[in-house]
mmCIF file of C-alpha atoms and ligand atoms in Angstrom:
data_model
loop_
_atom_site.group_PDB
_atom_site.id
_atom_site.type_symbol
_atom_site.label_atom_id
_atom_site.label_comp_id
_atom_site.label_asym_id
_atom_site.label_seq_id
_atom_site.Cartn_x
_atom_site.Cartn_y
_atom_site.Cartn_z
ATOM 1 C CA MET O 4 -3.284 -6.048 21.072
ATOM 2 C CA MET O 5 -3.638 -3.010 19.372
ATOM 3 C CA LYS O 6 -0.887 -1.040 17.463
ATOM 4 C CA THR O 7 -0.591 2.694 16.898
ATOM 5 C CA ASN O 8 0.154 3.932 13.616
ATOM 6 C CA ASN O 9 3.619 4.956 15.094
ATOM 7 C CA GLU O 10 4.324 0.999 15.771
ATOM 8 C CA ILE O 11 2.833 0.302 12.749
ATOM 9 C CA GLU O 12 5.066 2.423 10.278
ATOM 10 C CA HIS O 13 8.510 1.707 12.280
ATOM 11 C CA ILE O 14 7.248 -2.347 11.935
ATOM 12 C CA ALA O 15 7.146 -1.818 8.307
ATOM 13 C CA ASN O 16 10.073 0.559 7.961
ATOM 14 C CA ASP O 17 12.303 -2.109 9.702
ATOM 15 C CA VAL O 18 11.276 -4.598 6.935
ATOM 16 C CA LEU O 19 12.334 -1.941 4.013
ATOM 17 C CA ILE O 20 15.613 -1.058 5.903
ATOM 18 C CA LYS O 21 16.154 -4.989 5.760
ATOM 19 C CA PHE O 22 15.028 -6.131 2.349
ATOM 20 C CA VAL O 23 15.265 -2.632 0.044
ATOM 21 C CA LYS O 24 18.420 -1.124 -1.434
ATOM 22 C CA ARG O 25 16.042 1.467 -3.827
ATOM 23 C CA GLY O 26 13.286 1.679 -5.662
ATOM 24 C CA GLY O 27 9.974 0.278 -4.552
ATOM 25 C CA VAL O 28 9.319 -2.539 -2.149
ATOM 26 C CA TYR O 29 7.341 -4.494 -4.663
ATOM 27 C CA LYS O 30 10.440 -5.312 -6.674
ATOM 28 C CA VAL O 31 11.548 -7.669 -3.815
ATOM 29 C CA PHE O 32 8.307 -9.382 -2.547
ATOM 30 C CA ASP O 33 9.576 -12.812 -3.187
ATOM 31 C CA GLU O 34 12.801 -12.206 -1.423
ATOM 32 C CA ILE O 35 11.221 -10.926 1.591
ATOM 33 C CA MET O 36 8.511 -13.928 1.827
ATOM 34 C CA LEU O 37 11.910 -15.994 0.710
ATOM 35 C CA ALA O 38 13.280 -14.977 4.204
ATOM 36 C CA GLU O 39 10.593 -15.279 6.250
ATOM 37 C CA GLY O 40 9.885 -18.878 4.854
ATOM 38 C CA ILE O 41 6.087 -17.595 3.124
ATOM 39 C CA LYS O 42 5.209 -19.337 0.449
ATOM 40 C CA PHE O 43 3.104 -17.019 -2.182
ATOM 41 C CA LYS O 44 0.476 -18.972 -4.547
ATOM 42 C CA GLU O 45 -2.175 -17.350 -7.014
ATOM 43 C CA ILE O 46 -5.282 -19.246 -7.408
ATOM 44 C CA PRO O 47 -8.071 -18.066 -10.190
ATOM 45 C CA SER O 48 -10.985 -18.182 -7.771
ATOM 46 C CA VAL O 49 -13.853 -17.082 -9.418
ATOM 47 C CA SER O 50 -15.587 -15.676 -6.378
ATOM 48 C CA LYS O 51 -14.819 -11.503 -6.738
ATOM 49 C CA ASP O 52 -14.737 -11.475 -2.654
ATOM 50 C CA PHE O 53 -12.238 -13.010 -2.100
ATOM 51 C CA VAL O 54 -8.979 -11.092 -2.711
ATOM 52 C CA GLY O 55 -5.977 -12.772 -0.750
ATOM 53 C CA ALA O 56 -4.807 -14.833 2.393
ATOM 54 C CA LEU O 57 -2.210 -15.436 5.108
ATOM 55 C CA THR O 58 -2.884 -18.676 5.988
ATOM 56 C CA LYS O 59 -1.155 -21.892 7.184
ATOM 57 C CA GLY O 60 -1.437 -25.235 5.626
ATOM 58 C CA ASN O 61 -1.720 -29.161 7.417
ATOM 59 C CA ASN O 62 2.460 -28.976 7.153
ATOM 60 C CA SER O 63 2.465 -25.534 9.404
ATOM 61 C CA GLN O 64 3.650 -24.640 6.104
ATOM 62 C CA VAL O 65 2.895 -20.365 5.760
ATOM 63 C CA TYR O 66 1.437 -19.242 2.804
ATOM 64 C CA ILE O 67 0.322 -15.801 1.188
ATOM 65 C CA ILE O 68 -2.684 -16.694 -1.333
ATOM 66 C CA ILE O 69 -3.727 -14.157 -3.613
ATOM 67 C CA ASN O 70 -6.736 -13.957 -6.241
ATOM 68 C CA LYS O 71 -5.448 -14.741 -9.621
ATOM 69 C CA ASN O 72 -8.392 -12.742 -11.373
ATOM 70 C CA ILE O 73 -6.825 -9.387 -9.635
ATOM 71 C CA ASP O 74 -6.688 -7.644 -12.545
ATOM 72 C CA ASN O 75 -4.943 -4.210 -11.572
ATOM 73 C CA LEU O 76 -1.024 -4.554 -10.980
ATOM 74 C CA GLY O 77 -1.043 -2.151 -7.780
ATOM 75 C CA ARG O 78 -4.308 -3.630 -6.386
ATOM 76 C CA LYS O 79 -1.924 -6.929 -6.691
ATOM 77 C CA ASN O 80 0.815 -5.492 -4.715
ATOM 78 C CA PHE O 81 -1.327 -4.002 -2.194
ATOM 79 C CA THR O 82 -2.675 -6.930 -1.208
ATOM 80 C CA ILE O 83 0.421 -8.815 -1.232
ATOM 81 C CA ALA O 84 1.506 -6.143 1.528
ATOM 82 C CA HIS O 85 -1.756 -6.536 3.181
ATOM 83 C CA GLU O 86 -0.979 -10.182 3.793
ATOM 84 C CA LEU O 87 2.561 -9.481 4.580
ATOM 85 C CA GLY O 88 1.161 -6.979 7.123
ATOM 86 C CA HIS O 89 -0.888 -9.662 8.933
ATOM 87 C CA HIS O 90 2.422 -11.817 9.326
ATOM 88 C CA PHE O 91 4.568 -8.955 10.297
ATOM 89 C CA LEU O 92 2.205 -7.675 12.396
ATOM 90 C CA CYS O 93 1.817 -11.032 14.366
ATOM 91 C CA HIS O 94 -1.848 -11.488 13.437
ATOM 92 C CA GLN O 95 -3.355 -14.605 14.150
ATOM 93 C CA LEU O 96 -3.562 -16.409 10.944
ATOM 94 C CA HIS O 97 -7.065 -16.874 9.297
ATOM 95 C CA GLN O 98 -8.819 -20.478 9.786
ATOM 96 C CA ASN O 99 -9.121 -21.941 6.610
ATOM 97 C CA LEU O 100 -12.470 -19.969 5.573
ATOM 98 C CA GLY O 101 -11.551 -16.484 6.694
ATOM 99 C CA PHE O 102 -9.535 -14.865 3.492
ATOM 100 C CA CYS O 103 -9.654 -11.292 3.518
ATOM 101 C CA THR O 104 -12.035 -9.904 1.249
ATOM 102 C CA VAL O 105 -12.892 -6.700 -1.080
ATOM 103 C CA ASN O 106 -14.213 -5.404 1.968
ATOM 104 C CA ASP O 107 -11.187 -6.130 4.198
ATOM 105 C CA ILE O 108 -8.557 -5.019 1.944
ATOM 106 C CA THR O 109 -9.190 -0.886 1.369
ATOM 107 C CA GLU O 110 -6.489 1.401 -0.257
ATOM 108 C CA GLU O 111 -8.317 4.029 0.969
ATOM 109 C CA GLY O 112 -8.227 3.495 4.350
ATOM 110 C CA HIS O 113 -12.050 3.762 6.430
ATOM 111 C CA GLN O 114 -11.593 0.234 7.994
ATOM 112 C CA GLN O 115 -13.417 -0.201 10.873
ATOM 113 C CA ASN O 116 -12.101 -4.057 11.666
ATOM 114 C CA PRO O 117 -9.085 -3.068 13.703
ATOM 115 C CA ILE O 118 -6.997 -6.341 11.948
ATOM 116 C CA GLU O 119 -7.880 -5.259 8.489
ATOM 117 C CA ARG O 120 -7.086 -1.358 9.185
ATOM 118 C CA GLU O 121 -3.870 -2.369 10.771
ATOM 119 C CA ALA O 122 -2.552 -4.948 7.730
ATOM 120 C CA ASN O 123 -4.014 -1.632 5.397
ATOM 121 C CA TYR O 124 -2.030 0.675 7.275
ATOM 122 C CA PHE O 125 1.209 -1.363 7.337
ATOM 123 C CA ALA O 126 1.019 -1.839 3.696
ATOM 124 C CA SER O 127 0.337 2.026 2.733
ATOM 125 C CA CYS O 128 3.636 2.444 5.103
ATOM 126 C CA LEU O 129 5.644 -0.489 3.236
ATOM 127 C CA LEU O 130 4.779 0.430 -0.122
ATOM 128 C CA MET O 131 4.890 4.316 0.017
ATOM 129 C CA PRO O 132 7.303 5.145 2.869
ATOM 130 C CA GLU O 133 7.157 8.626 4.369
ATOM 131 C CA GLU O 134 10.360 10.014 3.877
ATOM 132 C CA LYS O 135 10.608 8.728 0.013
ATOM 133 C CA ILE O 136 7.359 9.116 -0.636
ATOM 134 C CA LYS O 137 7.642 12.887 0.035
ATOM 135 C CA SER O 138 10.793 13.894 -1.250
ATOM 136 C CA ALA O 139 9.648 12.265 -4.127
ATOM 137 C CA PHE O 140 6.250 14.192 -4.424
ATOM 138 C CA LEU O 141 7.634 17.623 -3.576
ATOM 139 C CA GLY O 142 10.409 16.891 -5.685
ATOM 140 C CA MET O 143 8.057 16.982 -8.659
ATOM 141 C CA LEU O 144 5.874 19.177 -7.533
ATOM 142 C CA GLU O 145 8.547 21.932 -7.361
ATOM 143 C CA ARG O 146 9.564 21.124 -11.162
ATOM 144 C CA SER O 147 6.422 20.999 -12.236
ATOM 145 C CA ARG O 148 4.619 24.149 -11.013
ATOM 146 C CA LYS O 149 5.653 28.041 -10.706
ATOM 147 C CA ALA O 150 2.893 28.887 -8.020
ATOM 148 C CA LYS O 151 4.589 29.849 -4.353
ATOM 149 C CA ILE O 152 2.957 27.029 -2.824
ATOM 150 C CA LYS O 153 5.695 24.192 -3.027
ATOM 151 C CA ASP O 154 4.894 21.836 -0.300
ATOM 152 C CA PHE O 155 1.191 20.978 -0.775
ATOM 153 C CA LEU O 156 -1.091 20.188 -3.645
ATOM 154 C CA TYR O 157 -4.676 21.205 -3.697
ATOM 155 C CA VAL O 158 -6.167 19.361 -6.711
ATOM 156 C CA LYS O 159 -9.038 21.513 -7.738
ATOM 157 C CA ASN O 160 -9.004 22.888 -11.248
ATOM 158 C CA ASP O 161 -7.532 21.795 -14.587
ATOM 159 C CA TYR O 162 -4.384 23.351 -14.049
ATOM 160 C CA THR O 163 -3.622 21.231 -10.333
ATOM 161 C CA PHE O 164 -5.746 18.669 -12.524
ATOM 162 C CA GLY O 165 -2.566 17.953 -14.777
ATOM 163 C CA ILE O 166 0.003 18.729 -12.333
ATOM 164 C CA TRP O 167 -1.603 15.893 -10.202
ATOM 165 C CA ILE O 168 -1.598 13.938 -13.511
ATOM 166 C CA LEU O 169 2.150 13.833 -14.206
ATOM 167 C CA ILE O 170 2.908 12.788 -10.710
ATOM 168 C CA ARG O 171 0.430 10.398 -10.483
ATOM 169 C CA ASP O 172 1.863 8.431 -13.484
ATOM 170 C CA GLU O 173 5.268 8.990 -12.058
ATOM 171 C CA LEU O 174 4.787 7.663 -8.819
ATOM 172 C CA THR O 175 1.877 5.011 -9.692
ATOM 173 C CA LYS O 176 4.660 2.945 -11.833
ATOM 174 C CA ARG O 177 7.688 3.710 -9.085
ATOM 175 C CA TYR O 178 5.849 2.279 -6.194
ATOM 176 C CA GLY O 179 4.031 -0.121 -7.758
ATOM 177 C CA VAL O 180 0.683 1.224 -6.411
ATOM 178 C CA SER O 181 -2.844 1.741 -7.845
ATOM 179 C CA GLU O 182 -3.877 5.686 -7.550
ATOM 180 C CA ALA O 183 -6.202 5.297 -4.708
ATOM 181 C CA ALA O 184 -3.379 3.889 -2.659
ATOM 182 C CA LEU O 185 -1.257 6.951 -3.534
ATOM 183 C CA ARG O 186 -4.094 9.444 -3.278
ATOM 184 C CA TYR O 187 -4.962 8.135 0.445
ATOM 185 C CA ARG O 188 -1.060 8.133 1.553
ATOM 186 C CA LEU O 189 -0.629 11.739 0.436
ATOM 187 C CA GLN O 190 -3.941 13.177 1.905
ATOM 188 C CA GLN O 191 -2.435 11.090 4.988
ATOM 189 C CA LEU O 192 0.699 13.086 5.010
ATOM 190 C CA LYS O 193 -1.293 16.069 4.481
ATOM 191 C CA LEU O 194 0.868 16.857 1.119
ATOM 192 C CA ALA O 195 -2.088 16.810 -1.491
ATOM 193 C CA ARG O 196 -5.739 16.920 -1.056
ATOM 194 C CA PHE O 197 -8.800 16.329 -3.642
ATOM 195 C CA GLU O 198 -11.642 18.601 -4.303
ATOM 196 C CA PHE O 199 -12.842 16.293 -7.137
ATOM 197 C CA LEU O 200 -11.609 13.169 -9.245
HETATM 198 ZN ZN1 ZN B 327 -6.665 -8.590 5.967
#
């Protein structure tokens, strides 16, 4: 059963209301998994294709498994949020070999497979909830520029790129996401547009 973006966002917000008091959700991943009865494992897979999985063991224990060789913290958080998406959106558990690959977990959207697209959208909403990311972004935008347009950043030259760097460094750190994930979310919320990068 397909879900709309609104439905997915509501499900993500319910998780946030339950578990996050302040700051980024990535700080409470352990708490969420514990409450949901999910065990977390990192395995050193040499396969570049394997990124993460939500899977069930023989004892019906549910696991989130991610590739230990993911070296980017933002990417790692996005992967965990993506697997939590499969869990909270009640997607059928992957069979033993059906892991989420590098093509399934895309921080920039453009996903054809509807199940993977839903999990990616969930991850985006969970890591960067609209209200929080919007007010943080607009607050920084207002403080960092004198220009009149206050509610939108169009990155197209050195000046706007300079503003973007400040905002990017702050928000990727605060929400534990990669630049790619942040850019995609801001574009999706119609807060920014990027001419180059
Ligand atoms: Zn997936």
